[in-house]
Short mmCIF file of C-alpha atoms in Angstrom, two decimals:
data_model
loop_
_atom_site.label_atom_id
_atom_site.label_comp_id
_atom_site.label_asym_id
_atom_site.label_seq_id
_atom_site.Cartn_x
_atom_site.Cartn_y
_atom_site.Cartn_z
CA UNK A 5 26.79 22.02 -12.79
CA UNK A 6 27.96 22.21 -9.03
CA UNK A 7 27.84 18.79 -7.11
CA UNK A 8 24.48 19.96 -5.25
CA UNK A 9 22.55 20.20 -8.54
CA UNK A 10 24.49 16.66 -10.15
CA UNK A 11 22.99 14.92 -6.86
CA UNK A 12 19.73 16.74 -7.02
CA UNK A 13 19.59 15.59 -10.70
CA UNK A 14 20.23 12.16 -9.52
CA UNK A 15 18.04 11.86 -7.43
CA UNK A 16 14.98 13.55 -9.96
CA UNK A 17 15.80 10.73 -12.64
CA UNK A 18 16.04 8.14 -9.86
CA UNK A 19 12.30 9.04 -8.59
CA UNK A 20 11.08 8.71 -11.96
CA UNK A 21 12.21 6.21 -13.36
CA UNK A 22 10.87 4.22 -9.84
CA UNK A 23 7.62 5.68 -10.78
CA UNK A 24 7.79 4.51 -14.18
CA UNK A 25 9.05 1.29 -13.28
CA UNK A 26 6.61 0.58 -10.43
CA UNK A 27 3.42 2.32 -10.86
CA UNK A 28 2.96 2.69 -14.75
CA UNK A 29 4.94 -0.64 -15.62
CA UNK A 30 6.62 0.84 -18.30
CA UNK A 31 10.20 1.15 -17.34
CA UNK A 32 12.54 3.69 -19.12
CA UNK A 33 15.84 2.85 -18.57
CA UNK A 34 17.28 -1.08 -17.97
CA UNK A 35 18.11 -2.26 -14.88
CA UNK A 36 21.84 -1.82 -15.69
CA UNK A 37 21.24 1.63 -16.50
CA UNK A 38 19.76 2.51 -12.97
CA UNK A 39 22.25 0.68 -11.21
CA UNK A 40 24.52 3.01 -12.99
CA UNK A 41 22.76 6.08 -11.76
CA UNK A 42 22.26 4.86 -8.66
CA UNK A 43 25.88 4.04 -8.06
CA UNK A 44 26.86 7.27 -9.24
CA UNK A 45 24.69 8.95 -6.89
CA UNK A 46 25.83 6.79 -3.57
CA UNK A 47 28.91 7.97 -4.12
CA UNK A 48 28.52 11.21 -4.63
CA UNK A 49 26.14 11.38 -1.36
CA UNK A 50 29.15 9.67 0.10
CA UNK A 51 31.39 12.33 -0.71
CA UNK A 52 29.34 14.85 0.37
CA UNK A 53 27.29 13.95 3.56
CA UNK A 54 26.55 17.78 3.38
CA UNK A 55 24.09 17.09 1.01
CA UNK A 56 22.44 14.14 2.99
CA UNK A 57 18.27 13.68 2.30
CA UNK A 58 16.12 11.36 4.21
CA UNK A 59 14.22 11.02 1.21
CA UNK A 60 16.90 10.44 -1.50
CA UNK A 61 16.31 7.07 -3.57
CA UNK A 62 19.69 5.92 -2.04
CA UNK A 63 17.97 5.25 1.96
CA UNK A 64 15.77 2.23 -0.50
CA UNK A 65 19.05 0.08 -0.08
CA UNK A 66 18.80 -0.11 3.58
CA UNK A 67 20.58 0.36 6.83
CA UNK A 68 22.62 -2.09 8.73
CA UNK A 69 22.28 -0.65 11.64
CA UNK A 70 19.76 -2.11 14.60
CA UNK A 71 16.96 0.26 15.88
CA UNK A 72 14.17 -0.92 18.23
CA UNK A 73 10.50 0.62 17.04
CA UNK A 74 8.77 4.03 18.45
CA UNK A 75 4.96 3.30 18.92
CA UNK A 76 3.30 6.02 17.26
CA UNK A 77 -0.70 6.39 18.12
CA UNK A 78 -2.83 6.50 14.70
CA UNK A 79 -4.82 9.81 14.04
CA UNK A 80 -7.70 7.77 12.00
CA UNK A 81 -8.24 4.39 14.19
CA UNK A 82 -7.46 1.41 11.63
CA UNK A 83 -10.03 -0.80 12.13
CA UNK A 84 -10.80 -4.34 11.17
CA UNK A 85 -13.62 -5.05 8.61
CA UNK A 86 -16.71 -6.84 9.33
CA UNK A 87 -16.91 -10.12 7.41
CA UNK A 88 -19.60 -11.27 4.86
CA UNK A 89 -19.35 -14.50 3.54
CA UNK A 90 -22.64 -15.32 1.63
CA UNK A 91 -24.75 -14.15 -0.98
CA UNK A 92 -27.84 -13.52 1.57
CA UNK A 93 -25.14 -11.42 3.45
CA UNK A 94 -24.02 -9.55 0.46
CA UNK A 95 -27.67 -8.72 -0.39
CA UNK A 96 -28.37 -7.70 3.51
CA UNK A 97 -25.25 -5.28 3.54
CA UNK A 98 -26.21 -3.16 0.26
CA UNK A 99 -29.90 -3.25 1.57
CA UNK A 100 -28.56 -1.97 5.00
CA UNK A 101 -26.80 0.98 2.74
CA UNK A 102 -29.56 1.74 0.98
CA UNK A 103 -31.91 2.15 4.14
CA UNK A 104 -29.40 4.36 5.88
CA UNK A 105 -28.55 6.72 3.11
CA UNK A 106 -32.07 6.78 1.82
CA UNK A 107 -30.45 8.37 -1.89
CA UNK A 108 -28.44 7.32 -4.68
CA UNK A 109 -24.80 5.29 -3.97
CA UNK A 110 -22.35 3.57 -5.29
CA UNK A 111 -20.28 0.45 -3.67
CA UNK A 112 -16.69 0.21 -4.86
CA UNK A 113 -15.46 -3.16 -5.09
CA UNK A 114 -11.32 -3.94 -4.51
CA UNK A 115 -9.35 -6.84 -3.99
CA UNK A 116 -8.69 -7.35 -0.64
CA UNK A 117 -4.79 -8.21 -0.86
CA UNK A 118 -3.00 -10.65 2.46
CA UNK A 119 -0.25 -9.05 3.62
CA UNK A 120 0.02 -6.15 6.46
CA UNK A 121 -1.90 -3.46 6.66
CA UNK A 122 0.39 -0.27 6.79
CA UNK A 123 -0.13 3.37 7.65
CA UNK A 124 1.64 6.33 5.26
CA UNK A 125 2.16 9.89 6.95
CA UNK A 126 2.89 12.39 3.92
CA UNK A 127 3.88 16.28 4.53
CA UNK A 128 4.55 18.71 1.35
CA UNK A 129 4.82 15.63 -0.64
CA UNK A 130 7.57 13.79 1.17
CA UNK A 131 6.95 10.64 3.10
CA UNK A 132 7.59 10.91 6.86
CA UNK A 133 6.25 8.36 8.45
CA UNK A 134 5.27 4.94 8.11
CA UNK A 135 3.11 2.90 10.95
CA UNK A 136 2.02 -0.41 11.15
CA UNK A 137 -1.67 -1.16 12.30
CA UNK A 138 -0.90 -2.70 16.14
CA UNK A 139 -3.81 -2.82 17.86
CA UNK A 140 -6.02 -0.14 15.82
CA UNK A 141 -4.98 2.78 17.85
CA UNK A 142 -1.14 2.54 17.79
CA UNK A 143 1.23 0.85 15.98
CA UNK A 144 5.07 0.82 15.17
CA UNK A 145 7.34 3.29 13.35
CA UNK A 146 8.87 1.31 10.73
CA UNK A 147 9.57 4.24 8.87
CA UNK A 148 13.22 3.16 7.69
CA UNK A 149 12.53 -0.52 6.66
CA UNK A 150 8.87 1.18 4.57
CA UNK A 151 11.31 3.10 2.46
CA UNK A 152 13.00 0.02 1.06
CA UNK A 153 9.98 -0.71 -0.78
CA UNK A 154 10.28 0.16 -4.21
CA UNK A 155 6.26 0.64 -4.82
CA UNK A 156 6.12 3.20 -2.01
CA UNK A 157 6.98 7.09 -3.36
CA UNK A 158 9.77 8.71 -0.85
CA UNK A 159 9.01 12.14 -2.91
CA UNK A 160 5.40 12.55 -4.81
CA UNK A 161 5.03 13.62 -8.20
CA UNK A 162 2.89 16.94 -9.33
CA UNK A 163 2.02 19.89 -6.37
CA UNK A 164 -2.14 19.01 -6.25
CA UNK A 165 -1.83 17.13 -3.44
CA UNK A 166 -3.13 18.12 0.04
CA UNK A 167 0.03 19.09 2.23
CA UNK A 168 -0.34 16.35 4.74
CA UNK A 169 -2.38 13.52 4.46
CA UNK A 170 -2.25 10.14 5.39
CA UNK A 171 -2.34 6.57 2.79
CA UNK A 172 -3.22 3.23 4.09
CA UNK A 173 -2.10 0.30 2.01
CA UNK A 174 -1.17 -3.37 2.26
CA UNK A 175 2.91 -4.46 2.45
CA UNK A 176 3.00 -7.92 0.19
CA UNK A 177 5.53 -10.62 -0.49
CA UNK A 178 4.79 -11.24 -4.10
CA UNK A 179 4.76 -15.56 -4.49
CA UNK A 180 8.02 -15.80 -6.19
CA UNK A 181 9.31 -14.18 -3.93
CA UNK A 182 7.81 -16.25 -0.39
CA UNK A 183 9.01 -19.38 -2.46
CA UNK A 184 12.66 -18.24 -2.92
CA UNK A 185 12.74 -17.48 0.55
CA UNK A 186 11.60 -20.43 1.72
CA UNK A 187 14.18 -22.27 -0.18
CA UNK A 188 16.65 -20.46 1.31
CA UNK A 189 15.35 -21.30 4.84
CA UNK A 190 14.99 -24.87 4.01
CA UNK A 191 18.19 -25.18 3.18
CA UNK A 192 19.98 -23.03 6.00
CA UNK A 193 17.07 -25.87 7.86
CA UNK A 194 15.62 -22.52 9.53
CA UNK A 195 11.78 -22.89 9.76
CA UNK A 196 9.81 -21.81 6.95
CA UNK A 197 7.02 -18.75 6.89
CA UNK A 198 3.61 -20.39 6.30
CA UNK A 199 2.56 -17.87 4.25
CA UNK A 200 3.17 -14.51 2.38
CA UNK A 201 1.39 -12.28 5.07
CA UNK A 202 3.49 -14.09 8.21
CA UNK A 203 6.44 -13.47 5.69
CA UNK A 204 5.57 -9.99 4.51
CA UNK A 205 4.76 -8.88 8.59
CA UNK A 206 7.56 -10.62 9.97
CA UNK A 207 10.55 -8.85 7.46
CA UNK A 208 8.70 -5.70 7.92
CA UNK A 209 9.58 -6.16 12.02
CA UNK A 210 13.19 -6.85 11.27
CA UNK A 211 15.76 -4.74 13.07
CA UNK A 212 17.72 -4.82 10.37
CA UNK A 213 16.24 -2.43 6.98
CA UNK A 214 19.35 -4.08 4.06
CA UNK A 215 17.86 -7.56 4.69
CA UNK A 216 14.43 -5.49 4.59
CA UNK A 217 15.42 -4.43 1.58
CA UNK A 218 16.79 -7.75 -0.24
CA UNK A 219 13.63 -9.51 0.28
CA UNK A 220 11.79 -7.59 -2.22
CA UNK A 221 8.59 -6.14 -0.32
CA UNK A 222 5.40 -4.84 -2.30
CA UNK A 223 2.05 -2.81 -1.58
CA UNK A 224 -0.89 -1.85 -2.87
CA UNK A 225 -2.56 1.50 -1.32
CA UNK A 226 -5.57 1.80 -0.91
CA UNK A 227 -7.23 4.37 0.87
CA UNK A 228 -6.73 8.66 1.22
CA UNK A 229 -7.70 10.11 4.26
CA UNK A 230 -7.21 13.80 5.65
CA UNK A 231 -8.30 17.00 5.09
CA UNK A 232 -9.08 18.86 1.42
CA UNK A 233 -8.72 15.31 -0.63
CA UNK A 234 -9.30 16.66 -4.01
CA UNK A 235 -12.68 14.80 -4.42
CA UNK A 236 -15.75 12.84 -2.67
CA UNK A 237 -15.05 9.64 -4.32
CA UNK A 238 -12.95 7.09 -2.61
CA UNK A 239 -12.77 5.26 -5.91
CA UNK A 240 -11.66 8.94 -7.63
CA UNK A 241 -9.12 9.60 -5.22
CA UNK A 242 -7.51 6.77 -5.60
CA UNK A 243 -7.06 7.34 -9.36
CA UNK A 244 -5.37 10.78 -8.69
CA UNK A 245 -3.54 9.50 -6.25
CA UNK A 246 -2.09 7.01 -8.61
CA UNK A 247 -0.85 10.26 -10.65
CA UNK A 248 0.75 11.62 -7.55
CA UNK A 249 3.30 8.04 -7.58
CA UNK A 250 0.85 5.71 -5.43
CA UNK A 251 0.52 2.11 -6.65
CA UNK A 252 -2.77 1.91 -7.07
CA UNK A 253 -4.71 -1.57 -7.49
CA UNK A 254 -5.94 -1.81 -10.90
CA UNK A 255 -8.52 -4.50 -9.53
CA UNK A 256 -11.57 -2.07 -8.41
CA UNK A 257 -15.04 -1.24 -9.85
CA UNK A 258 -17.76 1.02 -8.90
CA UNK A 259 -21.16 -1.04 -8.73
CA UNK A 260 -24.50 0.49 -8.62
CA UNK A 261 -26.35 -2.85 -8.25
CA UNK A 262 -26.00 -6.39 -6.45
CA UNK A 263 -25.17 -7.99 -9.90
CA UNK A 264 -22.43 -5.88 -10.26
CA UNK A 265 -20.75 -6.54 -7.17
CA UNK A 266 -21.53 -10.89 -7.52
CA UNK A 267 -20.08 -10.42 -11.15
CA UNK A 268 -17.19 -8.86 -9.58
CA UNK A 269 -16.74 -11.62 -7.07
CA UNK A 270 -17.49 -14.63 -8.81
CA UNK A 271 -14.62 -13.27 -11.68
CA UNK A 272 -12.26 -12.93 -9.06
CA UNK A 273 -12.93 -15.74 -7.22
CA UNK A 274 -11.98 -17.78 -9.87
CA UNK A 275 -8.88 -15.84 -11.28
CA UNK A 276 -6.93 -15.04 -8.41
CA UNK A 277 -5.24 -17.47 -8.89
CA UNK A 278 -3.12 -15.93 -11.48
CA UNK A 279 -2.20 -13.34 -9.40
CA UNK A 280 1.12 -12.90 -8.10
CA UNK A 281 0.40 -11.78 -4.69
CA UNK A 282 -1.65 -13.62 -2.17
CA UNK A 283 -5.55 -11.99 -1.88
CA UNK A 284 -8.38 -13.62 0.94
CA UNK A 285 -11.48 -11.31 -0.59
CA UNK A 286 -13.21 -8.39 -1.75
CA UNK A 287 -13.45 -5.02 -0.09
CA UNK A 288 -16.65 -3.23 -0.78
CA UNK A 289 -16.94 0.80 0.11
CA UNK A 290 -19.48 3.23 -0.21
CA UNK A 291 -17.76 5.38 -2.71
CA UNK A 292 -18.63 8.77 -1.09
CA UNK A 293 -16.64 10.02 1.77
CA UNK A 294 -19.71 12.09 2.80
CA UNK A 295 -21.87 9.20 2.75
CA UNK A 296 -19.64 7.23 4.63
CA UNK A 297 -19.60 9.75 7.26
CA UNK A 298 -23.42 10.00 7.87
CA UNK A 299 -24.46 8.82 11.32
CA UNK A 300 -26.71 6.51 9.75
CA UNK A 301 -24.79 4.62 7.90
CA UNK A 302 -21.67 4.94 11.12
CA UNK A 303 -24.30 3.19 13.10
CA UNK A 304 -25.80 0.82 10.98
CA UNK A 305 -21.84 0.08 9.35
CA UNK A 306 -18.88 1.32 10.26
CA UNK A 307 -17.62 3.43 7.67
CA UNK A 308 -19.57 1.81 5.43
CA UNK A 309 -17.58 -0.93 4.55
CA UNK A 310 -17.49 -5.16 4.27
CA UNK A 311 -15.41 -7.86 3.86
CA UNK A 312 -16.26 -10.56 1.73
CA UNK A 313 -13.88 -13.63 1.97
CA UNK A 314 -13.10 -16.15 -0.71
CA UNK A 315 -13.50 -20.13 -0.07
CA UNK A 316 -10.37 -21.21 1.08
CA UNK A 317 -8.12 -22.52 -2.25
CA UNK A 318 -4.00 -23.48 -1.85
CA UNK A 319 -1.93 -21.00 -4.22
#
């Protein structure tokens, strides 16, 4: 086996076993044992820059080096989501739906996760870009400090994807991880991050992508956009994209009634508590892309979607 194909081997078991580890939780190897690999494959990159790949599981360590940020312009606007708070307004949204589409729907329902919204440029399956929301229409090219993220796919599995597209998600500080940190700043007496989503959007601006990478970032992704998705469902897409490497929220449901949706909300409402990122609501969709896209509905909602936020409640 020539050093080319030992690397490229590398870096194949590397991708996996990040996929296994991250998006199906069931890990293959122990952490030892991909330390190992990974070891052996820095220094074989190291020996051979020739052989040097932007998207090699290695770049997830980090970079020392300082860069300022390129503001990128977004080629779908991110916009903010209009807020419903009560069960009138719940019931006035769906009815608004089902006067502008005048047919059959479906509303899918997601935890809303509070972290930073973040903006995922892929091309023939490798990640090239990564953008933060800024001001809807542009945002920062934090590229470098995105691919320290363990939960984010560098290289996508399978070939059924569409060659470029574009994934939105949410970059999280998982609790354990905000509290660590904090204890750390308390006792260097540095002031402390109020919460995970200042924390989470604060390390994702650092200059620097190693101390990116040591404080343990997460995401959830949660929307495809771009041409030839492989179906009309948000909700389906979403479950293919999960097969592509994507780290999918496992907290969604397609509703076809109001019931569905306030079951949804008052069981989450309540146990979100036990989750080990920090949420603020529920997302609810119109499930089909084509729906979402009538001019109807883009009038009466924009892109069919709503916000509901929980009561305010202390982790």
């Amino acid at each position: 086996m020539t050093v080319k194909e030992q690397i490229e081997q590398l870096r194949s078991l590397l991708h996996q076993h990040n996929y296994n580890y991250y998006v199906l939780n069931t890990p293959s190897i122990s952490d030892q044992e991909f330390d190992s690999l990974m070891r052996q494959l820095q220094e074989l990159e190291e020996q051979h820059p020739e052989y040097q790949d932007e998207n090699s599981p290695s770049v997830r360590v980090g970079s020392d080096i300082n860069k300022n940020f390129t503001q990128v312009s977004h080629k779908y606007p991110m916009l903010s989501l209009s807020n419903t708070y009560s069960e009138g307004e719940v019931n006035e949204f769906y009815q608004r739906v089902r006067k502008a589409l005048n047919e059959e729907f479906e509303i899918c329902c997601e935890m809303k996760y509070d972290g930073t919204s973040i903006s995922l440029i892929y091309e023939d399956g490798k990640l090239m870009r990564a953008v933060t929301r800024g001001d809807g229409e542009k945002g920062d090219d934090v590229t470098d400090n995105v691919k320290t993220i363990k939960s984010i796919p560098l290289v996508l599995h399978g070939n059924n994807y569409p060659p470029v597209f574009e994934m939105r998600g949410e970059i999280l500080m998982p609790w354990d991880t905000f509290e660590e940190l904090n204890r750390e700043k308390e006792a260097r007496e540095e002031p402390l991050f109020a919460n995970p989503r200042n924390a989470a959007s604060g390390t994702l601006k650092l200059q620097n992508s190693s101390i990116v990478a040591s404080r343990k970032l997460d995401a959830y992704l949660y929307y495809l956009l771009g041409d030839n998705l492989p179906f009309d469902g948000h909700y389906e897409n979403l479950q293919e994209a999960k097969k592509w490497g994507f780290k999918i929220s496992p907290l969604m449901r397609k509703c076809h009634s109001t019931e569905e949706i306030f079951e949804f909300i008052s069981y989450w409402d309540i146990e979100r508590k036990n989750l080990p990122v920090a949420t603020d609501g529920i997302v609810l969709k119109v499930n089909s892309l084509k729906q979402q896209k009538t001019s109807v509905l883009q009038q009466n909602l924009h892109d069919g979607l709503s916000h509901i936020s929980f009561r305010p409640k202390e982790h």
